[in-house]
Amino acid sequence: MANIVTSFCCVVLAAVVVVYAQRRSQQGARIQYERIGSDVTMQCGSLDNDASVTWKVNGTDVKARRREEGPRLILMEVNMSSNGLYSCFQNPDGQRRDQINLRVGIPPKEPQVTCRSNTYPKGFYCSWHLQHPTYIPTDFEVDVQHNQRPLEVTRDEVHKNRCHVKFPELFSSFPYRVNVTAVNSLGRASSAISFEESSIVKPDPPEKVVAKPVANNARRLEVTWNSPSTWPDVETFPLKYFLRYRPLIRDQWQHVELSDSTSHTITDAYAGKEYIIQLAAKDMEIGTWSDWSVAVHATPWMEEPKPITSTTESDIIPETTPGPPSAAPRVGEPTAACSTLLWSTHLLLACVLLSIM
Amino acid sequence: MKMHRWKVDQVAVLLLLLAAVGFAQVLDRTLVLSHERSSIERTYELTKYLDHQLKEIRDTYLSYLGPPFSDPGFSPPRPNSSSLSVPSAATRVDLWRGLENGARLAQNQRAYSILLCAVRELARSTLCPYLQSSLMHFCSGLSGLLGSISGLMNALGYTSLPPSTPAQGYAPLLSSQFQNSPAPLRSYEPRGVREGTTRADLKRGRRGRKKEGESWAAREEREKEEGMERWGKRRRLLSVDEENILKLNMNYTALKFGKQPVLFSPASLQHRRAIRSTHAGLSPLSLLYQYGGSAAEVHTLLAAPVLSSRPASNDFSRKVEGFWVLRELQSWLWRSAKDFTRLKKRLRV
């Protein structure tokens, strides 16, 4: 009984020791950031210049182009494959003296910054990104100035490359200046943009767009929507809307501009055709149009097709009837056929008249 | 029995009469409001139209000024004297929202009266004839806007720049200034409604004295003069006027400078701009300059190396001033659109 307990304790202890040792070995490593393409010097601890060490990377021998000078390892023209955990062992006792985690990357280039206000008049947000990856951790510093005064910047919790600023005042004639600096161990780069309050206002697209057919009217579609939920005060800062619609079969859009209204009835829809409808929003006076909302599909109301009654003439009629009654889109065809017939008879008459003359 | 029934009838008739009177009043009010609402709508449309016109004129004017003004995104530093003469549209959100209808209209009226003269002066000093005529044409539109605002104020029963509202921060100064300032400034009596005069007479015998018999042209002329006085006084801010010192001396004691420590540096003057908005867009400082404040008196209060004895009226500073006049006018037109939208909504209630 006692044996089982002691052996169990020993196992647990051993596991703890192993885990601790492993973690310790990793913690001991320091990180070294170096530029791609450069020659990298790694120093083994604080050994003398005449010390002799053996280097290993990730537990295996170092195969890259290198030079070894005493306690230093010099790698030539490093690239991404040079990344790794380098350990140096002192000769002849083989004790590990140091560990270096080598990470190669590039210094940052100027970030690209854009700002937008979708919550006018509350505030605006700025987002930035680097066109080229740096491969090593890079931080960003943001500062916003207005009328020679710095403004408070709140970093976004979710989006790493975004910050929020409240408008200090409205209707300002002074531009805002946003400066974003990208910093990493290899260097820094910054870019600044300047803009007026009115030019960055761009609401989010309208929400909950619903398009419904209108009963007993084959050419109407009723569209309703909500103002974007991010727009804080649509009463005091009303939005105007742009509605566009087209039948699926056509490429050209039809447009309607609406002020301060969240519903509209399309009255010139082609009977029986499926429509695609989208909406955009804009502040009444300033800024730019939002992106298009999610597209909504709808088909106008159609009359219930009358059932065909079978008669003796049913053998002759099939040529003229347009086909099975359930094929609703074909309702338009007979009318098209009639119009072409009329047109051709007119042409024939005209030709006859001309020939007489 | 008969007496009792007669009494009941009387009461019924009385009630009916009261109801009728009440209904008439409500109807009257609704009619009045609907007239005002359409007037607000027209004024709103006018601001949008002027905004559109201004965009084009501004582009032309900036290219007339040449570089660096014609460079896109160029924004010159706002010189102290100019910043005080052109009223700023900028205001804190909460303050703007909380403005009472009368104060809102009054701020617009004041701003446009000053800006109108500023633009007229700009037009006068423009050498390019096409640009000059464009600017003068724009001025007539601006003048129409001003008239529309004044008319609205009268119709709603608001007096222009009422001296009795301390919330606006500048009122006490005004009343005392009146008695002492050498030249008469805008008379703060409500003027006759332009288009609504006859209707106003018919519809209601409301308060608000009207300058009867005054034609539109005469009124515009008078407005122009008064506005020019204010604009002129602002421009003359830096000329030392000993007579004024004596007259306005006692008025400066009324200034509540104690509320804000008046630090002095160009940067802090910019700071004052923020505090300006706490006084509903106006600050004691700006009014000081507005009413021909003497530089000497200002010096003792502000200890200022910045204010020279005469404005540097060289070419560049005039160009900068011209830039800011048009820029601020643009902000005001955007703001007015929002102001009128808000007024419309508030009157609906």
XYZ file of C-alpha atoms in Angstrom:
706
model
C 0.000 0.000 0.000
C 2.713 2.424 0.985
C 4.697 1.419 -2.080
C 1.869 2.387 -4.409
C 1.530 5.756 -2.786
C 5.242 6.524 -2.907
C 5.596 5.416 -6.501
C 2.597 7.520 -7.480
C 4.141 10.507 -5.771
C 7.393 9.917 -7.591
C 5.647 9.835 -10.957
C 3.832 13.069 -10.257
C 7.025 14.712 -9.097
C 8.881 13.569 -12.162
C 6.168 14.970 -14.442
C 6.274 18.298 -12.675
C 10.036 18.449 -12.977
C 9.923 17.654 -16.694
C 7.308 20.289 -17.408
C 9.169 22.881 -15.376
C 12.425 22.078 -17.122
C 10.798 22.358 -20.514
C 9.245 25.685 -19.739
C 12.411 26.941 -18.224
C 14.363 25.971 -21.286
C 12.033 28.020 -23.451
C 11.948 30.941 -21.088
C 15.654 31.104 -21.047
C 15.651 31.973 -24.734
C 15.762 35.604 -25.655
C 14.344 36.887 -28.916
C 16.522 38.499 -31.501
C 14.927 40.341 -34.401
C 16.985 40.790 -37.508
C 16.458 42.130 -40.972
C 16.056 39.740 -43.893
C 19.134 39.666 -46.114
C 21.489 40.984 -43.484
C 24.334 39.185 -41.687
C 23.342 38.220 -38.170
C 25.669 37.851 -35.213
C 24.531 35.772 -32.264
C 26.516 35.927 -29.048
C 26.662 32.955 -26.711
C 26.060 34.395 -23.275
C 28.960 36.226 -21.699
C 31.755 33.870 -22.661
C 35.296 35.005 -23.433
C 36.427 35.608 -26.938
C 38.543 32.510 -27.011
C 35.776 30.192 -25.832
C 34.764 27.324 -28.008
C 31.065 26.577 -28.514
C 28.897 24.336 -30.565
C 25.699 25.749 -32.076
C 22.479 23.918 -32.731
C 19.256 25.186 -34.224
C 16.020 23.586 -33.051
C 18.108 20.687 -31.766
C 19.808 19.988 -35.094
C 23.094 21.190 -36.615
C 23.258 24.553 -38.255
C 23.401 24.021 -41.982
C 23.166 27.575 -43.295
C 26.053 29.665 -44.540
C 27.859 30.868 -41.471
C 31.033 31.779 -39.736
C 31.945 30.914 -36.188
C 34.243 33.165 -34.207
C 34.668 32.014 -30.636
C 31.379 32.476 -28.828
C 29.729 34.141 -31.814
C 27.788 32.652 -34.654
C 27.505 34.801 -37.750
C 24.843 33.803 -40.237
C 25.147 35.224 -43.734
C 22.198 36.820 -45.543
C 19.460 35.422 -43.403
C 16.049 34.619 -44.786
C 12.830 33.160 -43.428
C 14.340 29.695 -43.121
C 16.902 31.044 -40.677
C 14.124 31.414 -38.090
C 14.569 29.118 -35.151
C 15.747 28.489 -31.647
C 19.543 28.625 -31.573
C 21.354 27.021 -28.654
C 25.035 27.160 -27.899
C 26.881 24.526 -25.902
C 30.263 25.151 -24.416
C 33.041 22.788 -25.436
C 34.177 20.427 -24.054
C 31.660 19.953 -21.231
C 28.636 20.367 -23.520
C 26.736 22.599 -21.103
C 24.203 24.813 -22.675
C 25.098 28.410 -22.136
C 22.529 30.384 -24.061
C 19.458 30.224 -26.216
C 18.403 32.724 -28.839
C 15.149 32.754 -30.691
C 15.968 34.272 -34.044
C 13.141 35.990 -35.924
C 13.856 37.674 -39.238
C 11.679 40.348 -40.698
C 11.670 43.756 -42.284
C 11.169 47.246 -40.901
C 7.689 48.648 -41.519
C 6.764 50.804 -44.469
C 4.329 53.711 -44.226
C 0.938 52.390 -43.124
C -2.153 53.217 -45.121
C -4.697 55.095 -43.070
C -8.359 55.775 -43.702
C -10.886 57.414 -41.446
C -14.632 57.360 -41.523
C -17.565 58.522 -39.479
C -20.553 56.216 -39.493
C -21.782 57.530 -36.153
C -22.034 61.225 -36.930
C -22.128 63.364 -34.838
C -20.672 61.114 -32.141
C -17.256 60.437 -33.569
C -15.155 58.743 -36.172
C -12.813 55.794 -36.432
C -9.559 55.334 -38.249
C -8.120 52.089 -39.498
C -4.735 51.342 -40.934
C -2.824 48.499 -42.450
C 0.587 47.724 -43.774
C 0.771 46.939 -47.426
C 3.670 44.556 -46.934
C 3.945 42.177 -43.980
C 6.852 42.656 -41.638
C 6.892 39.054 -40.306
C 7.727 40.293 -36.840
C 5.486 41.885 -34.220
C 4.687 45.483 -35.128
C 2.906 48.030 -32.987
C 1.127 51.193 -34.027
C 0.998 54.575 -32.408
C -1.826 56.907 -33.309
C -2.217 60.557 -32.617
C -5.019 62.825 -33.761
C -4.829 66.589 -33.871
C -7.529 69.160 -34.393
C -6.964 72.884 -34.319
C -3.495 72.285 -32.907
C -4.902 70.308 -30.013
C -4.457 66.559 -29.483
C -7.621 64.500 -29.204
C -8.208 61.451 -27.073
C -7.826 58.238 -29.021
C -9.436 54.973 -27.908
C -8.058 51.788 -29.348
C -10.626 49.299 -30.532
C -10.883 46.148 -28.402
C -11.768 43.857 -31.244
C -9.971 45.257 -34.258
C -6.275 45.605 -33.624
C -5.759 48.209 -36.312
C -8.560 50.547 -35.460
C -9.090 53.439 -33.115
C -12.000 55.656 -32.177
C -12.137 59.401 -31.661
C -15.005 61.561 -30.496
C -15.753 64.786 -32.349
C -14.722 67.621 -30.044
C -17.098 69.961 -31.844
C -19.399 70.058 -34.831
C -19.360 72.256 -37.909
C -15.674 72.921 -37.479
C -13.700 74.668 -40.197
C -10.448 73.187 -39.029
C -9.191 69.946 -40.519
C -8.362 66.851 -38.497
C -4.916 65.363 -38.774
C -4.309 61.691 -38.033
C -0.786 60.386 -37.729
C -0.143 56.643 -37.553
C 3.333 55.304 -36.826
C 4.225 51.661 -37.325
C 7.009 50.540 -35.004
C 8.937 47.301 -34.680
C 12.409 46.304 -33.541
C 13.854 47.017 -36.920
C 12.496 50.496 -37.520
C 9.539 52.820 -37.744
C 7.532 54.562 -40.409
C 4.620 56.937 -40.179
C 2.044 58.449 -42.420
C -0.473 61.190 -41.803
C -3.764 62.116 -43.359
C -5.742 65.301 -43.113
C -9.469 65.688 -43.625
C -12.446 67.883 -42.933
C -15.279 66.837 -40.673
C -17.795 66.731 -43.508
C -15.771 64.649 -45.924
C -15.496 61.491 -43.823
C -19.159 61.093 -42.982
C -20.362 57.837 -44.516
C -23.207 55.944 -42.863
C -23.550 52.187 -42.784
C -25.986 50.734 -45.325
C -29.704 50.618 -44.484
C -30.863 47.541 -42.621
C -33.771 45.122 -42.674
C -34.617 45.752 -46.310
C -37.848 43.972 -47.105
C -39.521 43.878 -50.507
C -43.035 42.522 -50.807
C -45.447 42.184 -53.686
C -48.650 44.215 -53.538
C -51.833 42.182 -53.695
C -53.842 42.493 -56.898
C -51.261 44.687 -58.539
C -48.919 43.001 -60.947
C -46.593 45.953 -61.398
C -45.924 47.006 -57.846
C -43.426 46.111 -55.200
C -43.450 47.563 -51.728
C -40.023 48.149 -50.201
C -39.401 49.018 -46.562
C -36.184 49.393 -44.616
C -34.633 50.749 -41.437
C -32.001 53.379 -40.990
C -28.594 51.908 -40.058
C -28.469 51.066 -36.371
C -25.037 52.648 -35.961
C -26.384 56.102 -36.909
C -27.095 57.555 -33.485
C -29.677 60.253 -34.098
C -31.683 59.927 -37.274
C -34.210 62.457 -36.011
C -31.816 65.373 -35.756
C -29.476 64.181 -38.477
C -31.837 62.678 -41.021
C -30.663 60.472 -43.831
C -31.665 60.371 -47.427
C -31.813 57.112 -49.312
C -31.039 55.829 -52.753
C -33.005 52.840 -53.960
C -32.006 50.896 -57.026
C -33.827 48.007 -58.628
C -33.705 45.932 -61.769
C -35.207 42.711 -63.008
C -32.721 39.877 -62.765
C -32.712 39.461 -66.504
C -31.510 43.006 -67.169
C -28.266 44.797 -66.347
C -29.511 48.347 -66.106
C -30.600 49.677 -62.756
C -33.427 52.070 -62.126
C -32.890 54.611 -59.364
C -35.031 56.491 -56.937
C -33.767 59.043 -54.441
C -35.826 59.434 -51.277
C -35.619 61.915 -48.443
C -36.363 61.051 -44.856
C -38.643 58.172 -45.662
C -38.155 54.475 -44.996
C -40.574 52.992 -47.482
C -41.238 53.183 -51.182
C -43.500 51.505 -53.685
C -42.099 50.596 -57.068
C -44.889 51.070 -59.581
C -43.257 50.149 -62.856
C -42.087 46.640 -62.268
C -42.369 44.225 -65.125
C -45.143 41.817 -64.360
C -43.949 38.470 -63.231
C -40.241 39.220 -63.292
C -38.019 38.655 -60.321
C -36.408 41.857 -59.098
C -33.251 42.610 -57.226
C -33.428 45.638 -54.924
C -30.737 47.504 -52.975
C -30.529 50.612 -50.823
C -27.890 53.120 -49.790
C -27.982 55.960 -47.263
C -26.367 59.356 -46.918
C -26.561 62.261 -44.535
C -28.838 64.907 -45.993
C -26.150 67.501 -46.446
C -22.648 66.203 -45.933
C -20.464 63.219 -46.612
C -20.760 60.359 -49.051
C -23.173 57.547 -49.822
C -22.975 54.353 -47.850
C -22.181 51.024 -49.452
C -25.119 49.196 -50.988
C -27.226 47.182 -48.623
C -27.694 43.446 -48.893
C -29.636 42.704 -52.088
C -33.228 41.641 -51.692
C -35.180 39.648 -54.242
C -38.878 39.950 -54.890
C -41.380 39.177 -57.596
C -44.540 41.222 -58.151
C -47.913 39.675 -57.503
C -49.273 37.411 -60.209
C -52.799 36.414 -60.964
C -53.620 32.782 -60.268
C -53.475 31.027 -63.641
C -56.906 29.751 -64.823
C -57.090 25.975 -65.284
C -57.438 24.840 -68.932
C -60.758 23.046 -69.618
C -60.462 20.147 -72.069
C -62.768 20.415 -75.146
C -62.912 18.908 -78.676
C -60.859 21.809 -79.939
C -58.065 20.869 -77.639
C -56.171 19.195 -80.528
C -56.083 22.380 -82.583
C -55.524 24.839 -79.794
C -52.114 23.607 -78.456
C -50.316 25.600 -81.169
C -51.674 28.865 -79.918
C -51.743 28.286 -76.145
C -48.491 29.237 -74.540
C -47.901 25.926 -72.761
C -48.551 24.538 -69.280
C -50.412 27.041 -67.132
C -47.970 26.700 -64.185
C -45.148 28.273 -66.155
C -45.906 31.760 -64.895
C -42.967 33.615 -66.474
C -44.414 32.803 -69.842
C -47.458 34.961 -69.218
C -45.654 37.776 -70.968
C -45.123 35.842 -74.175
C -48.549 36.018 -75.829
C -48.551 39.778 -75.502
C -45.131 39.924 -77.112
C -46.304 37.670 -79.912
C -49.334 39.895 -80.515
C -47.260 43.032 -80.710
C -44.832 41.515 -83.233
C -47.768 40.335 -85.287
C -49.233 43.816 -85.326
C -45.931 45.327 -86.216
C -45.383 42.965 -89.093
C -48.863 43.608 -90.469
C -48.178 47.328 -90.355
C -44.950 46.771 -92.241
C -46.732 44.679 -94.832
C -49.358 47.364 -95.347
C -46.657 49.985 -95.719
C -44.869 47.890 -98.318
C -48.088 47.366 -100.250
C -48.794 51.088 -100.269
C -45.287 51.882 -101.421
C -45.496 49.347 -104.214
C -48.768 50.867 -105.401
C -47.112 54.303 -105.524
C -88.849 73.161 -14.227
C -88.595 75.607 -17.097
C -85.921 77.623 -15.270
C -83.866 74.499 -14.745
C -83.990 73.529 -18.397
C -83.071 77.027 -19.446
C -80.031 76.891 -17.191
C -78.959 73.612 -18.701
C -79.289 75.108 -22.166
C -77.215 78.083 -21.103
C -74.476 75.869 -19.781
C -74.523 73.835 -22.929
C -74.233 76.923 -25.103
C -71.431 78.228 -22.940
C -69.537 74.989 -23.190
C -70.015 74.974 -26.913
C -68.706 78.503 -27.165
C -65.679 77.662 -25.090
C -64.999 74.643 -27.207
C -65.294 76.728 -30.337
C -62.882 79.314 -28.993
C -60.447 76.636 -27.971
C -60.699 74.988 -31.323
C -60.155 78.282 -33.087
C -57.064 78.909 -31.051
C -55.688 75.501 -31.805
C -56.493 75.992 -35.462
C -54.875 79.372 -35.420
C -51.771 77.950 -33.813
C -51.662 75.090 -36.282
C -52.040 77.461 -39.180
C -49.372 79.724 -37.747
C -47.035 76.812 -37.263
C -47.663 75.395 -40.690
C -46.815 78.754 -42.178
C -43.635 78.848 -40.148
C -42.803 75.316 -41.100
C -43.073 76.118 -44.774
C -40.996 79.212 -44.146
C -38.368 77.092 -42.418
C -38.473 74.654 -45.291
C -37.884 77.463 -47.764
C -35.022 78.810 -45.700
C -33.572 75.328 -45.496
C -33.728 74.960 -49.260
C -32.073 78.345 -49.611
C -29.132 77.259 -47.472
C -28.692 74.181 -49.628
C -28.794 76.275 -52.757
C -26.268 78.748 -51.381
C -24.045 75.912 -50.217
C -24.011 74.529 -53.718
C -23.219 77.952 -55.172
C -20.516 78.585 -52.627
C -18.670 75.407 -53.501
C -18.151 76.632 -57.024
C -17.358 80.203 -56.056
C -14.905 79.047 -53.463
C -13.036 76.911 -55.959
C -12.823 79.826 -58.356
C -11.797 82.203 -55.610
C -9.053 79.920 -54.346
C -7.567 79.532 -57.778
C -7.801 83.312 -58.136
C -5.792 83.639 -54.940
C -3.222 81.332 -56.423
C -0.878 78.980 -54.576
C -0.705 77.962 -51.819
C -4.424 78.717 -51.398
C -5.238 76.905 -54.590
C -3.468 73.749 -53.380
C -5.960 71.070 -52.380
C -6.288 70.540 -48.670
C -4.433 73.729 -47.857
C -5.482 75.238 -44.575
C -3.625 78.340 -43.454
C -3.275 79.118 -39.779
C -6.081 81.296 -38.619
C -4.654 84.652 -37.591
C -5.935 85.984 -34.305
C -7.556 89.121 -35.612
C -9.329 87.302 -38.388
C -10.497 84.510 -36.139
C -12.251 86.990 -33.960
C -13.928 88.897 -36.738
C -15.468 85.946 -38.512
C -17.988 84.102 -36.333
C -17.248 80.425 -35.945
C -19.912 77.862 -36.711
C -18.143 75.272 -34.577
C -19.947 74.265 -31.433
C -20.056 71.355 -29.017
C -22.656 68.737 -29.835
C -24.519 68.918 -26.560
C -24.634 72.695 -26.616
C -25.859 72.768 -30.174
C -28.549 70.266 -29.412
C -29.731 72.182 -26.384
C -30.109 75.525 -28.131
C -33.520 77.098 -27.805
C -35.257 78.010 -31.050
C -34.776 81.717 -30.503
C -31.113 81.431 -29.659
C -30.556 79.129 -32.600
C -32.065 81.600 -35.021
C -30.293 84.529 -33.392
C -26.927 82.882 -33.810
C -27.624 82.292 -37.475
C -28.800 85.837 -37.953
C -25.744 87.303 -36.323
C -23.361 85.122 -38.253
C -24.854 85.860 -41.640
C -25.079 89.579 -41.067
C -21.357 89.657 -40.412
C -20.486 87.212 -43.153
C -22.592 89.104 -45.666
C -20.522 92.224 -45.181
C -17.330 90.274 -45.181
C -18.196 88.702 -48.524
C -19.236 92.063 -49.929
C -15.891 93.480 -48.979
C -14.220 90.463 -50.510
C -16.143 91.073 -53.711
C -15.192 94.719 -53.743
C -11.512 93.983 -53.431
C -11.554 91.291 -56.116
C -9.833 92.321 -59.290
C -11.288 89.652 -61.524
C -14.610 90.992 -62.892
C -16.208 87.590 -63.412
C -15.395 86.554 -59.890
C -16.586 89.878 -58.577
C -19.965 89.567 -60.235
C -20.285 85.964 -59.024
C -19.564 87.077 -55.496
C -22.015 89.972 -55.703
C -24.668 87.649 -57.029
C -23.926 85.287 -54.188
C -24.273 88.196 -51.763
C -27.783 88.851 -52.930
C -28.633 85.251 -52.174
C -26.998 85.531 -48.790
C -28.930 88.699 -48.117
C -32.115 86.845 -48.973
C -31.190 84.173 -46.481
C -30.629 86.768 -43.814
C -33.978 88.328 -44.537
C -35.623 84.951 -44.378
C -34.099 84.251 -40.987
C -35.115 87.640 -39.637
C -38.620 87.111 -40.914
C -38.797 83.742 -39.250
C -37.649 85.215 -35.976
C -40.354 87.803 -36.097
C -43.022 85.354 -37.048
C -42.116 83.110 -34.151
C -42.031 86.070 -31.845
C -38.322 86.065 -31.179
C -36.594 89.376 -30.959
C -33.256 89.755 -32.635
C -30.441 89.287 -30.143
C -32.680 89.590 -27.089
C -30.943 91.372 -24.255
C -32.782 89.494 -21.584
C -31.385 86.013 -21.988
C -28.359 85.674 -19.752
C -27.775 82.132 -20.945
C -26.303 83.523 -24.087
C -23.532 85.102 -22.130
C -23.166 88.272 -24.077
C -26.416 89.991 -23.248
C -25.411 92.145 -20.281
C -22.572 93.487 -22.311
C -24.857 94.462 -25.122
C -27.299 96.551 -23.133
C -24.571 98.535 -21.461
C -22.678 98.907 -24.683
C -25.620 100.461 -26.380
C -25.645 103.573 -24.370
C -22.026 104.277 -24.860
C -20.971 103.161 -28.219
C -20.555 106.118 -30.494
C -22.297 104.856 -33.598
C -25.649 103.119 -33.522
C -25.406 99.445 -34.216
C -28.154 97.163 -35.370
C -31.378 98.174 -33.729
C -32.614 95.239 -31.780
C -36.229 95.713 -32.516
C -37.981 93.004 -34.370
C -38.447 93.996 -37.914
C -41.346 93.468 -40.236
C -41.673 90.093 -41.825
C -40.712 90.318 -45.439
C -43.105 88.096 -47.237
C -45.427 87.556 -44.366
C -46.186 91.121 -43.401
C -49.640 91.238 -44.858
C -50.410 87.737 -43.768
C -49.081 88.489 -40.336
C -51.358 91.463 -40.078
C -54.333 89.423 -41.083
C -53.683 86.317 -39.131
C -52.641 87.584 -35.816
C -52.108 90.739 -33.951
C -49.003 89.362 -32.447
C -46.387 91.121 -30.494
C -43.337 92.365 -32.286
C -43.255 95.848 -33.556
C -43.000 96.063 -37.275
C -41.316 98.843 -39.118
C -44.407 99.686 -41.073
C -44.114 101.178 -44.447
C -40.529 100.161 -44.757
C -39.909 98.725 -48.141
C -37.736 95.702 -48.635
C -35.045 97.681 -50.378
C -34.854 100.243 -47.609
C -34.624 97.518 -45.043
C -31.878 95.780 -46.907
C -29.975 99.035 -47.115
C -30.313 99.573 -43.408
C -29.255 96.023 -42.725
C -26.261 96.522 -44.909
C -25.247 99.630 -43.031
C -25.642 98.013 -39.679
C -23.830 94.916 -40.717
C -21.072 97.043 -42.157
C -20.809 98.869 -38.858
C -20.253 95.630 -37.060
C -17.864 94.320 -39.635
C -16.067 97.631 -39.751
C -15.828 97.786 -36.012
C -14.335 94.362 -35.933
C -11.772 95.253 -38.515
C -10.941 98.405 -36.580
C -10.371 96.435 -33.450
C -6.733 97.212 -33.357
C -6.926 100.933 -33.825
C -6.580 102.826 -30.638
C -9.506 105.058 -29.966
C -9.100 107.170 -26.899
C -12.651 108.374 -26.864
C -13.856 104.833 -26.748
C -11.515 104.029 -23.911
C -13.262 106.505 -21.668
C -16.742 105.560 -22.764
C -16.264 101.852 -22.654
C -14.080 101.890 -19.614
C -16.852 101.284 -17.166
C -18.304 98.572 -19.302
C -15.245 96.422 -18.988
C -15.789 96.102 -15.302
C -18.989 94.327 -16.187
C -17.053 91.749 -18.118
C -16.875 88.551 -16.210
C -13.250 87.881 -16.935
C -12.907 86.406 -13.507
C -14.662 83.282 -14.686
C -11.859 82.299 -16.946
C -8.258 83.139 -16.329
C -7.208 85.037 -19.389
C -3.881 83.496 -20.201
C -2.230 84.868 -23.142
C -0.520 83.220 -26.041
C -1.647 82.527 -29.566
C -2.275 78.952 -28.588
C -4.496 79.937 -25.742
C -6.526 82.164 -28.005
C -7.255 79.049 -29.940
C -8.277 77.464 -26.659
C -10.651 80.294 -26.152
C -12.379 79.148 -29.243
C -13.424 76.039 -27.431
C -14.689 78.009 -24.513
C -16.509 80.293 -26.880
C -18.887 77.522 -27.576
C -19.774 77.243 -23.924
C -21.326 80.633 -24.281
C -23.508 79.471 -27.103
C -21.001 80.398 -29.709
C -20.080 83.784 -28.347
C -17.536 84.847 -25.842
C -16.950 88.055 -24.005
C -13.722 88.344 -25.927
C -15.326 88.336 -29.319
C -17.893 90.890 -28.313
C -15.208 93.028 -26.857
C -13.714 93.252 -30.254
C -17.033 93.455 -31.969
C -18.067 96.646 -30.328
C -14.936 98.523 -31.169
C -12.992 97.607 -28.089
C -9.997 99.737 -27.658
C -6.710 97.995 -27.913
C -5.298 99.774 -24.913
C -7.955 98.511 -22.556
C -7.626 95.049 -23.953
C -3.919 95.196 -23.347
C -4.258 95.830 -19.672
C -6.556 92.885 -19.338
C -4.739 90.530 -21.588
C -1.135 91.659 -21.406
C -0.645 90.965 -25.007
C 2.364 91.157 -27.193
C 0.284 89.661 -29.996
C -1.974 92.629 -30.627
C -0.174 95.254 -32.611
C -1.420 98.749 -33.024
C -2.565 98.235 -36.588
C -3.548 95.112 -38.450
C -0.943 94.022 -40.925
C -3.026 94.649 -43.989
C -0.568 93.237 -46.419
C -1.571 91.157 -49.360
C -0.993 87.747 -47.824
C -2.915 88.353 -44.640
C -5.837 89.700 -46.663
C -5.776 86.540 -48.747
C -5.766 84.448 -45.589
C -8.694 86.431 -44.265
C -10.550 85.917 -47.545
C -9.865 82.204 -47.294
C -11.297 82.013 -43.815
C -14.351 84.093 -44.607
C -15.400 81.676 -47.315
C -14.395 78.627 -45.306
C -16.406 79.706 -42.284
C -19.316 80.621 -44.505
C -19.304 77.094 -45.842
C -19.390 75.691 -42.310
C -22.245 78.019 -41.446
C -24.292 76.885 -44.408
C -23.851 73.255 -43.364
C -24.728 74.151 -39.842
C -27.774 76.181 -40.851
C -29.156 73.258 -42.792
C -28.972 71.181 -39.643
C -30.307 74.075 -37.568
C -33.382 74.389 -39.732
C -33.939 70.664 -39.775
C -33.951 70.754 -36.005
C -36.292 73.733 -35.933
C -38.670 71.968 -38.260
C -38.776 68.941 -35.987
C -39.197 71.002 -32.843
C -42.061 72.989 -34.289
C -43.809 69.833 -35.312
C -44.175 69.002 -31.638
